[in-house]
PDB file of C-alpha atoms in Angstrom:
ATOM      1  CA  UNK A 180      78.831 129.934  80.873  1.00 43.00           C
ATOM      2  CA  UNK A 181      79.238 125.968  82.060  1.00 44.00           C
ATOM      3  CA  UNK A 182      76.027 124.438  80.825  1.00 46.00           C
ATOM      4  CA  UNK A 183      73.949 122.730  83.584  1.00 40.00           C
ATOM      5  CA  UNK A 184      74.684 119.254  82.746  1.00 43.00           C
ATOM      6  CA  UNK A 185      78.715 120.330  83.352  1.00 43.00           C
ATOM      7  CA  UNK A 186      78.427 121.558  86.581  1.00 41.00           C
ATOM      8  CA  UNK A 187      78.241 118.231  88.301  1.00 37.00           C
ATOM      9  CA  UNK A 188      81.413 117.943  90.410  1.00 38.00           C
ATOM     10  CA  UNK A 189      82.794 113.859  90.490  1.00 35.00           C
ATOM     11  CA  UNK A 190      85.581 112.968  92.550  1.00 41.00           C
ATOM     12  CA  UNK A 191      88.614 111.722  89.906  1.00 41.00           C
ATOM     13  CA  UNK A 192      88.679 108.404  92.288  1.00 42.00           C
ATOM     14  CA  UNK A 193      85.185 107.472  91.610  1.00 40.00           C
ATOM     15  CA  UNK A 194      86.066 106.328  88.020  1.00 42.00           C
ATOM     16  CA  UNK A 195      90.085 105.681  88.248  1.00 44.00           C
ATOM     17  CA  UNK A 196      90.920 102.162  87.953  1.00 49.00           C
ATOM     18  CA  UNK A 197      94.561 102.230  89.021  1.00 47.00           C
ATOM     19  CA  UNK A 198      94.972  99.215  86.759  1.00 51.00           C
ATOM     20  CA  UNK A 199      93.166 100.837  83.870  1.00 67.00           C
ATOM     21  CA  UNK A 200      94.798 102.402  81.316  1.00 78.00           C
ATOM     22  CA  UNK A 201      94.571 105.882  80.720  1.00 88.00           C
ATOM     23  CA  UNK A 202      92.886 107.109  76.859  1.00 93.00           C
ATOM     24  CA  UNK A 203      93.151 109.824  75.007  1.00 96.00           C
ATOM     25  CA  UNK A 204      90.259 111.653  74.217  1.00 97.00           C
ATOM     26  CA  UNK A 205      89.763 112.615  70.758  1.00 97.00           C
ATOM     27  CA  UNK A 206      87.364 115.738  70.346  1.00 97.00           C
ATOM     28  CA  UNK A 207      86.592 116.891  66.506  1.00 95.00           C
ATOM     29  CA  UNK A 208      83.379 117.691  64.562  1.00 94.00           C
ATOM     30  CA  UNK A 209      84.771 115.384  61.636  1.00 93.00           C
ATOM     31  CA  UNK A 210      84.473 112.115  60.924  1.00 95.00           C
ATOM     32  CA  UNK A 211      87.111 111.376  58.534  1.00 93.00           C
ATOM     33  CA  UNK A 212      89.397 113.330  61.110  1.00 93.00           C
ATOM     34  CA  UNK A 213      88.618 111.148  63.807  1.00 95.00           C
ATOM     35  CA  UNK A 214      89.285 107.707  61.688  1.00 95.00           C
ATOM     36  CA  UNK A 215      92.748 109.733  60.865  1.00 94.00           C
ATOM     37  CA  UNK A 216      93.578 109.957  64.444  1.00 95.00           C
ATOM     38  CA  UNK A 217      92.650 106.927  65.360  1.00 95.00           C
ATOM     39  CA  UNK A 218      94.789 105.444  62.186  1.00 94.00           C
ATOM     40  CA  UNK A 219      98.112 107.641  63.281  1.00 94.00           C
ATOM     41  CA  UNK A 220      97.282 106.466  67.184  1.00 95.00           C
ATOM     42  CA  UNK A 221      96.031 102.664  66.784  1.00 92.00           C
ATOM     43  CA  UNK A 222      99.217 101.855  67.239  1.00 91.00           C
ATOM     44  CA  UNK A 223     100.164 103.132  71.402  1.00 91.00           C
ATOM     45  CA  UNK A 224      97.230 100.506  72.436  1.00 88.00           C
ATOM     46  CA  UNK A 225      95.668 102.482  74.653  1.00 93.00           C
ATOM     47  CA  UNK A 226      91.785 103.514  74.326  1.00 94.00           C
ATOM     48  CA  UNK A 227      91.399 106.272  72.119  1.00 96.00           C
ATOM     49  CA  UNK A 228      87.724 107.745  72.701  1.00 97.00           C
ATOM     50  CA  UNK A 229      86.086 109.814  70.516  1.00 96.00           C
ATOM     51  CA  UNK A 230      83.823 113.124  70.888  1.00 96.00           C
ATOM     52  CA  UNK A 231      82.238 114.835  68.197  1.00 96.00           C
ATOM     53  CA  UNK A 232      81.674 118.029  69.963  1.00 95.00           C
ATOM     54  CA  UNK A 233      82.674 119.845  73.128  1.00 94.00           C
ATOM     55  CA  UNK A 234      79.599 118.874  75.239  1.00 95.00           C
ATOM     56  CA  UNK A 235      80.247 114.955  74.537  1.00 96.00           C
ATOM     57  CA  UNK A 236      84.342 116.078  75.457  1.00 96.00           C
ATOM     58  CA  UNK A 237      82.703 117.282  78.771  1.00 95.00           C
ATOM     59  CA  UNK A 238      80.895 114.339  79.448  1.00 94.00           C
ATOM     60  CA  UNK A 239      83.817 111.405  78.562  1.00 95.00           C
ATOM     61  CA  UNK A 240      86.570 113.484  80.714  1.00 94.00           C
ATOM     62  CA  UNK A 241      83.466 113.220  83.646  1.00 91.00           C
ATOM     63  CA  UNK A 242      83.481 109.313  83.250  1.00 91.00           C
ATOM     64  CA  UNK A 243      86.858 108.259  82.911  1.00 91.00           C
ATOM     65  CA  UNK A 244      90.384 109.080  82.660  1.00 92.00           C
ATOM     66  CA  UNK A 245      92.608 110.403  79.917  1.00 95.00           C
ATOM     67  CA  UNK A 246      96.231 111.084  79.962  1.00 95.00           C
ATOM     68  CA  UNK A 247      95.729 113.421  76.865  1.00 96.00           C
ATOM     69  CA  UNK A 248      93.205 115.592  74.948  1.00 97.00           C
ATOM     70  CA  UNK A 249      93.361 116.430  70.835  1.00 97.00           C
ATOM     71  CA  UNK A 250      90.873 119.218  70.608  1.00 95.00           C
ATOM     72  CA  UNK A 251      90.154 120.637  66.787  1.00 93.00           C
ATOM     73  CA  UNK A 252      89.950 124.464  67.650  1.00 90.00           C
ATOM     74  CA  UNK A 253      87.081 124.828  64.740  1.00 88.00           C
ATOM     75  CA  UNK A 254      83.788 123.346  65.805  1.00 91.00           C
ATOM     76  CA  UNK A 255      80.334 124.336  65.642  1.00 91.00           C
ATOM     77  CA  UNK A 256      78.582 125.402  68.780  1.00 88.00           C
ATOM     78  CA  UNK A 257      80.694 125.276  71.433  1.00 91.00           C
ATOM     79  CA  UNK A 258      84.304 125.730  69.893  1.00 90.00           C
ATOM     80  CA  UNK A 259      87.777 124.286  71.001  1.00 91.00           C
ATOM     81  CA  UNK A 260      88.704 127.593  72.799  1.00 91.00           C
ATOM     82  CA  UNK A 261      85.385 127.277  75.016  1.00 92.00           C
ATOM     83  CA  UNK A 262      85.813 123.398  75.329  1.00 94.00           C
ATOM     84  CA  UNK A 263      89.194 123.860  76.880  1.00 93.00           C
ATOM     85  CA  UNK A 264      87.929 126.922  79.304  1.00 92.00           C
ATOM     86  CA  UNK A 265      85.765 124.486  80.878  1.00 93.00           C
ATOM     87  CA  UNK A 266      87.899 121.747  81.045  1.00 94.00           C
ATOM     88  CA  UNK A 267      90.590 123.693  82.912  1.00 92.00           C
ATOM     89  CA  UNK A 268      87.827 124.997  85.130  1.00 91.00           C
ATOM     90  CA  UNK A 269      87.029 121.855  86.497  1.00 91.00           C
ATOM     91  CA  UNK A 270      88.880 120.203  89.618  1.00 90.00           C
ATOM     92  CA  UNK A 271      88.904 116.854  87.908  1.00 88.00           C
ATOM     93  CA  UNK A 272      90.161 117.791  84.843  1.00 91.00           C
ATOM     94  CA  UNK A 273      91.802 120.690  84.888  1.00 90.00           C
ATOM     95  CA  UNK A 274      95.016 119.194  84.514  1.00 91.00           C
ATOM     96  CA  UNK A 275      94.876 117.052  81.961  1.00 94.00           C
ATOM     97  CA  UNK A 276      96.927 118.077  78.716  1.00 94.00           C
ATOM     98  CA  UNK A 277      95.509 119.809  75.529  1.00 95.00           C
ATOM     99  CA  UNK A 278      96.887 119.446  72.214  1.00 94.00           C
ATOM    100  CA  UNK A 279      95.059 121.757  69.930  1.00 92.00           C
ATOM    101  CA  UNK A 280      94.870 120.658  66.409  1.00 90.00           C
ATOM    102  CA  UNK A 281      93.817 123.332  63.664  1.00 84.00           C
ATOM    103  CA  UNK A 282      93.783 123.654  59.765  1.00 75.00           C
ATOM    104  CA  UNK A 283      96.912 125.968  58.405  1.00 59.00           C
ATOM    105  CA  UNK A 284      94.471 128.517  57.300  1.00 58.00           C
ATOM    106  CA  UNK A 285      93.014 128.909  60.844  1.00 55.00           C
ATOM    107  CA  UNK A 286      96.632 128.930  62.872  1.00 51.00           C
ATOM    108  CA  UNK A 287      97.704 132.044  60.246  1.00 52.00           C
ATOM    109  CA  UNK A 288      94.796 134.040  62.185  1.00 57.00           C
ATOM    110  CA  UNK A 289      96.063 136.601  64.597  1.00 53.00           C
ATOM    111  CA  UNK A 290      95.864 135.621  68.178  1.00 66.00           C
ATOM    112  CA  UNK A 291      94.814 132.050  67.321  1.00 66.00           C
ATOM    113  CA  UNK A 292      97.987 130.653  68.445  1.00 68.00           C
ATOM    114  CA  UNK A 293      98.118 133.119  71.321  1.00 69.00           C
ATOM    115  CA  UNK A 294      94.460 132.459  72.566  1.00 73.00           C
ATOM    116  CA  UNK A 295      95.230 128.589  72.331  1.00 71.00           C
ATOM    117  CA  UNK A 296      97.835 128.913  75.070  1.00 74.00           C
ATOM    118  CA  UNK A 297      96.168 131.205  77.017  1.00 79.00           C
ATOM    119  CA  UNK A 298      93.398 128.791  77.315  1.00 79.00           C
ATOM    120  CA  UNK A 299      95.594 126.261  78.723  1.00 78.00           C
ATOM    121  CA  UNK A 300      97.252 124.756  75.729  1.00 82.00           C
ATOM    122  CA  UNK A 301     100.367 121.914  75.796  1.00 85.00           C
ATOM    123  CA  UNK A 302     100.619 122.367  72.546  1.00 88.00           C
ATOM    124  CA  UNK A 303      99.373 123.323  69.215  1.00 85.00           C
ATOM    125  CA  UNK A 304      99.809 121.403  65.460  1.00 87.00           C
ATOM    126  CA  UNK A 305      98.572 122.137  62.417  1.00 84.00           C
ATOM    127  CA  UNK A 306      96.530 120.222  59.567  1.00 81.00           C
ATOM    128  CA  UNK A 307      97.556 118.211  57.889  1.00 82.00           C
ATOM    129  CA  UNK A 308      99.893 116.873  60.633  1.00 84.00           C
ATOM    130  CA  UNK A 309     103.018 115.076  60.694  1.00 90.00           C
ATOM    131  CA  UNK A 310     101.968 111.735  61.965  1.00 92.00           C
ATOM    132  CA  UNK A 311     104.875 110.468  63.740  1.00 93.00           C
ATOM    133  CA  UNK A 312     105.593 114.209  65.192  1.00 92.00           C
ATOM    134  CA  UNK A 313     101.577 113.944  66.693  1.00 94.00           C
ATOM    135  CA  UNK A 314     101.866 110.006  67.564  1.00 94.00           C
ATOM    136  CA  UNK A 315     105.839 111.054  69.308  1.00 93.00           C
ATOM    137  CA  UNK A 316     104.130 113.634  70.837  1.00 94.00           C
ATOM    138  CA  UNK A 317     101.216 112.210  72.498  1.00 95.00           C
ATOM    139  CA  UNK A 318     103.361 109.205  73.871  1.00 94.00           C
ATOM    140  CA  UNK A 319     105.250 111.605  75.591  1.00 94.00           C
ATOM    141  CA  UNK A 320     102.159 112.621  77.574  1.00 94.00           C
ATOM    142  CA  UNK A 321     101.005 108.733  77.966  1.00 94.00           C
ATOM    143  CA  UNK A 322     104.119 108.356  79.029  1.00 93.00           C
ATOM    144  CA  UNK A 323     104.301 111.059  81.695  1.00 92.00           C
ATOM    145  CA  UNK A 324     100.912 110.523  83.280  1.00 91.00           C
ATOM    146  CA  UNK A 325     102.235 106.861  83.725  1.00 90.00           C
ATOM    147  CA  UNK A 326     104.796 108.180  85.971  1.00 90.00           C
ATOM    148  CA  UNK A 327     102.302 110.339  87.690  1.00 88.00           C
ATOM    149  CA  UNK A 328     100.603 107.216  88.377  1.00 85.00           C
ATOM    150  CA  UNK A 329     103.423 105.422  89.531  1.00 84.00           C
ATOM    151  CA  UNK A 330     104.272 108.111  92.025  1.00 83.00           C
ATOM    152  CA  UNK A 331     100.821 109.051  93.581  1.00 79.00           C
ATOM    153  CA  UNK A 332     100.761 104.828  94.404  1.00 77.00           C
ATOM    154  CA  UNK A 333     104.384 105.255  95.746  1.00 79.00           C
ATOM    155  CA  UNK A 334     103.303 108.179  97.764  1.00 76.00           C
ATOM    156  CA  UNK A 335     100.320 106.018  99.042  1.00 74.00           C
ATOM    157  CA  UNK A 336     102.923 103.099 100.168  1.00 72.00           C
ATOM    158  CA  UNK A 337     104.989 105.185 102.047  1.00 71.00           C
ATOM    159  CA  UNK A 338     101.735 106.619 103.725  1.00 73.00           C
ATOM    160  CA  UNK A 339     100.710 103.250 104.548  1.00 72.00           C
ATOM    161  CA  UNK A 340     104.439 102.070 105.618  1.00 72.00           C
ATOM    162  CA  UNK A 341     104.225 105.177 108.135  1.00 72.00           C
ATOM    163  CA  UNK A 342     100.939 104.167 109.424  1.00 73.00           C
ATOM    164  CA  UNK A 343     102.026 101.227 110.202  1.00 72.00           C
ATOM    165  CA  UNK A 344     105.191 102.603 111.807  1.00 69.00           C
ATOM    166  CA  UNK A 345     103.048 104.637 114.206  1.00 73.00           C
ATOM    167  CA  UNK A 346     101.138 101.433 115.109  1.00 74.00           C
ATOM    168  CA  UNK A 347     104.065  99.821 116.032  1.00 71.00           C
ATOM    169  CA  UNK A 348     104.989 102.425 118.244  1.00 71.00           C
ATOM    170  CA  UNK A 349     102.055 102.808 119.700  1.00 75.00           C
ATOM    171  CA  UNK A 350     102.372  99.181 120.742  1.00 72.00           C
ATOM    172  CA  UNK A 351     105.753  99.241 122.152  1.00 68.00           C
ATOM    173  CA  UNK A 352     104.727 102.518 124.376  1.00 70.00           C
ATOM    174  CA  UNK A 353     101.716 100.088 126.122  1.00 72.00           C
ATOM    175  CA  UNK A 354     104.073  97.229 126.036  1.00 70.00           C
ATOM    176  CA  UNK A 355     106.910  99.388 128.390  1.00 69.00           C
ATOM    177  CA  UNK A 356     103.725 100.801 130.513  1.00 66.00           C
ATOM    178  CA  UNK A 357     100.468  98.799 130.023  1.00 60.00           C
ATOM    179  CA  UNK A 358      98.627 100.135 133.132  1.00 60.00           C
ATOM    180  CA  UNK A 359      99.988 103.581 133.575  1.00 56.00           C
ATOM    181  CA  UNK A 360     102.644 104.769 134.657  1.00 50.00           C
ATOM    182  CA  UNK A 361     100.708 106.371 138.395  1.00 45.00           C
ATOM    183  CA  UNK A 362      97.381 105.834 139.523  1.00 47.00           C
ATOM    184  CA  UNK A 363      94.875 107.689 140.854  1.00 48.00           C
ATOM    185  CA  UNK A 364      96.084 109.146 144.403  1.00 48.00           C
ATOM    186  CA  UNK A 365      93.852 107.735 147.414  1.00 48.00           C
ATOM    187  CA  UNK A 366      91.790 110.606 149.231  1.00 50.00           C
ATOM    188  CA  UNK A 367      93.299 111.367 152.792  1.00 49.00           C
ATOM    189  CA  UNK A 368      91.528 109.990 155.375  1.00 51.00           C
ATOM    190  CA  UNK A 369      89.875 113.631 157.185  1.00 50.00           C
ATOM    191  CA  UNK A 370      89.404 111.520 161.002  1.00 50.00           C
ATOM    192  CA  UNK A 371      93.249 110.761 160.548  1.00 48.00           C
ATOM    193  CA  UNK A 372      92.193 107.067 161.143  1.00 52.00           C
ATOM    194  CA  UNK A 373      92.013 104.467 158.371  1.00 50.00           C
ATOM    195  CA  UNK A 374      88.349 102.920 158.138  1.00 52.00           C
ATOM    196  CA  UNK A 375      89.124  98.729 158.961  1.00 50.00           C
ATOM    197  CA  UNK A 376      86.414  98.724 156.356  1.00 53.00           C
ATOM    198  CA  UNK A 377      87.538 100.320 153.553  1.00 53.00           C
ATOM    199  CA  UNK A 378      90.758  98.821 153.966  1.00 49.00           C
ATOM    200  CA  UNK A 379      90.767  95.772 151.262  1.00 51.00           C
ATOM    201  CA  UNK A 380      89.045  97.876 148.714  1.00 54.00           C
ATOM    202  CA  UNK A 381      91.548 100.433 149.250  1.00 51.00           C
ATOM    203  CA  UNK A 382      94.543  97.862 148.885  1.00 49.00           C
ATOM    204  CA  UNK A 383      92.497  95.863 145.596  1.00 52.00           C
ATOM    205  CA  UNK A 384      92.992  99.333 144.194  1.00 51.00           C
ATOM    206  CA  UNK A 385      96.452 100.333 144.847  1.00 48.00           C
ATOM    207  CA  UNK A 386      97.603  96.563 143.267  1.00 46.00           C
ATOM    208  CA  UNK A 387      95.425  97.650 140.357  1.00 50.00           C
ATOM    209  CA  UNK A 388      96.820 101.088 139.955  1.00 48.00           C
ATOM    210  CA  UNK A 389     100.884  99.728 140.591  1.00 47.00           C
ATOM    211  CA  UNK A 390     103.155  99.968 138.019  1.00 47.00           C
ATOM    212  CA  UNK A 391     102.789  96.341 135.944  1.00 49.00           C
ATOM    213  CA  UNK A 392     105.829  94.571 135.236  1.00 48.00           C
ATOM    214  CA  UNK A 393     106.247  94.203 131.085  1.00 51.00           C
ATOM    215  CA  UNK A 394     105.885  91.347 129.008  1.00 57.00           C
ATOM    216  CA  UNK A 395     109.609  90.987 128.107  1.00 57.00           C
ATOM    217  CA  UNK A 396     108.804  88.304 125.007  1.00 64.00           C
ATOM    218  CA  UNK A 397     106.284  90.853 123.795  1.00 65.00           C
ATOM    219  CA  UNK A 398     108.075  93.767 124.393  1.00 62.00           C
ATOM    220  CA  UNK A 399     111.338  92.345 122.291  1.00 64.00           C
ATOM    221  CA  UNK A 400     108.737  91.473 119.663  1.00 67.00           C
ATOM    222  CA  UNK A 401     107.488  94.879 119.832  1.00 64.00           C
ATOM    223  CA  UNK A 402     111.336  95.737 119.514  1.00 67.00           C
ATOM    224  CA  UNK A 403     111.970  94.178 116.673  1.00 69.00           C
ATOM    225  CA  UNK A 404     108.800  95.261 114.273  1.00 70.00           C
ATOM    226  CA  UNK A 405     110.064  98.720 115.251  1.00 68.00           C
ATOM    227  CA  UNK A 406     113.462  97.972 114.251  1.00 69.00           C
ATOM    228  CA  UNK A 407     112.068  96.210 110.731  1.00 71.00           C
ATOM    229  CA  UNK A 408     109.394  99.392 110.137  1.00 68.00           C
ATOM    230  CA  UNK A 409     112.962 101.551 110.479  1.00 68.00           C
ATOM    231  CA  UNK A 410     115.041 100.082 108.134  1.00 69.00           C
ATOM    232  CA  UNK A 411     112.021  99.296 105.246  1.00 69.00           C
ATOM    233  CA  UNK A 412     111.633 103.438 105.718  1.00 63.00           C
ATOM    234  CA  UNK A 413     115.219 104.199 105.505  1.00 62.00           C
ATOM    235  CA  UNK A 414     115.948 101.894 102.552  1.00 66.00           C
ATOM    236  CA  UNK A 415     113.220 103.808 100.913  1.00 61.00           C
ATOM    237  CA  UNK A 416     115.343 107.355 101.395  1.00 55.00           C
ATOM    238  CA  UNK A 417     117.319 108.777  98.583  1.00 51.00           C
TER     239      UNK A 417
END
């Protein structure tokens, strides 16, 4: 069960700084494992943020980004295995990657290696590590979430360029008719006579309601945004 202080739900954009690079969240009980980690990773220069159990794990991945998570499956109180349920059971973090990391004598245990991917697992190494395999390894993940990056602000461009596109558009449309194309019909007169009266009213509305003739200096401008917002859009097709 999610303890209470876990079940508060934060949108991922309240703490992403798109210029901010993503850590990687280091989550073991052990201090001298921690300082090894941080030796065999000091060198990617990105922050590396430590957790000494799986409620602190909980409560950096609520406050800011990581690209990757080392978990140590052994911990007291709330163990790797449970950590990782609740991290994939969150919107905001469910898919961030897991590296388990586990001492040989642990990863001979049946189902160890079997329950770590069932819980959601990238990957799994063993203590004592290889350190360039782990460093290779977790670059690999900085790396990808780097292109995720780059794509979900691509994605937003070309949402932006077709926003614009529609604007444009929708300025050329009032440009070719700014009044309407037809107004309003005039009621029919039910004497058959036309009231002398009513007459200039009656004609004020009719110019009002005519067909306007369109701005042809605007409407070339209006031509040729719509002609720019095309070809920006179709240079940006495969």
């Amino acid at each position: 069960m999610t303890p209470p202080e876990l079940n508060t739900r934060i949108p991922r954009d309240a703490y992403t700084d798109p210029a901010e690079e993503a850590g990687v969240l280091l989550v073991d009980d052990r201090e001298d494992n921690l300082v090894a980690l941080e030796a065999v990773l000091g060198t990617l220069e990105v922050p590396l943020v430590r957790a000494m159990s799986g409620e602190e794990a909980m409560k950096a991945l609520l406050r800011q980004e990581f690209a990757v998570i080392l978990l140590d499956v052994l911990m007291p109180g709330m163990d790797g295995f449970e950590t990782a349920g609740h991290i994939k059971r969150l919107d905001q973090t469910r898919d961030v990657p897991i590296i388990f990391l586990t001492g040989a004598e642990s990863a001979s245990e049946a189902g160890y290696t079997f329950r770590g991917y069932a819980t959601g697992a990238a990957d799994y190494l063993t203590k004592p590590f290889d350190p360039w395999m782990l460093r290779s390894k977790v670059s690999v993940f900085l790396e990808l979430h780097r292109k995720n990056r780059q794509l979900q602000q691509l994605l937003a461009g070309e949402r932006d360029r077709l926003g614009e596109f529609a604007r444009r558009l929708t300025a050329l449309e009032r440009c070719l008719d700014p009044g309407g194309a037809h107004g309003p019909a005039a009621p029919a007169d039910s004497g058959g006579q036309a009231d002398a009266q009513k007459a200039p009213a009656a004609a004020g509305a009719a110019a009002r309601h005519s067909p306007a003739v369109p701005d042809v200096p605007e409407l070339a401008r209006h031509i040729a945004e719509l002609a720019d917002a095309l070809n920006e859009l179709r240079a940006e097709l495969p």
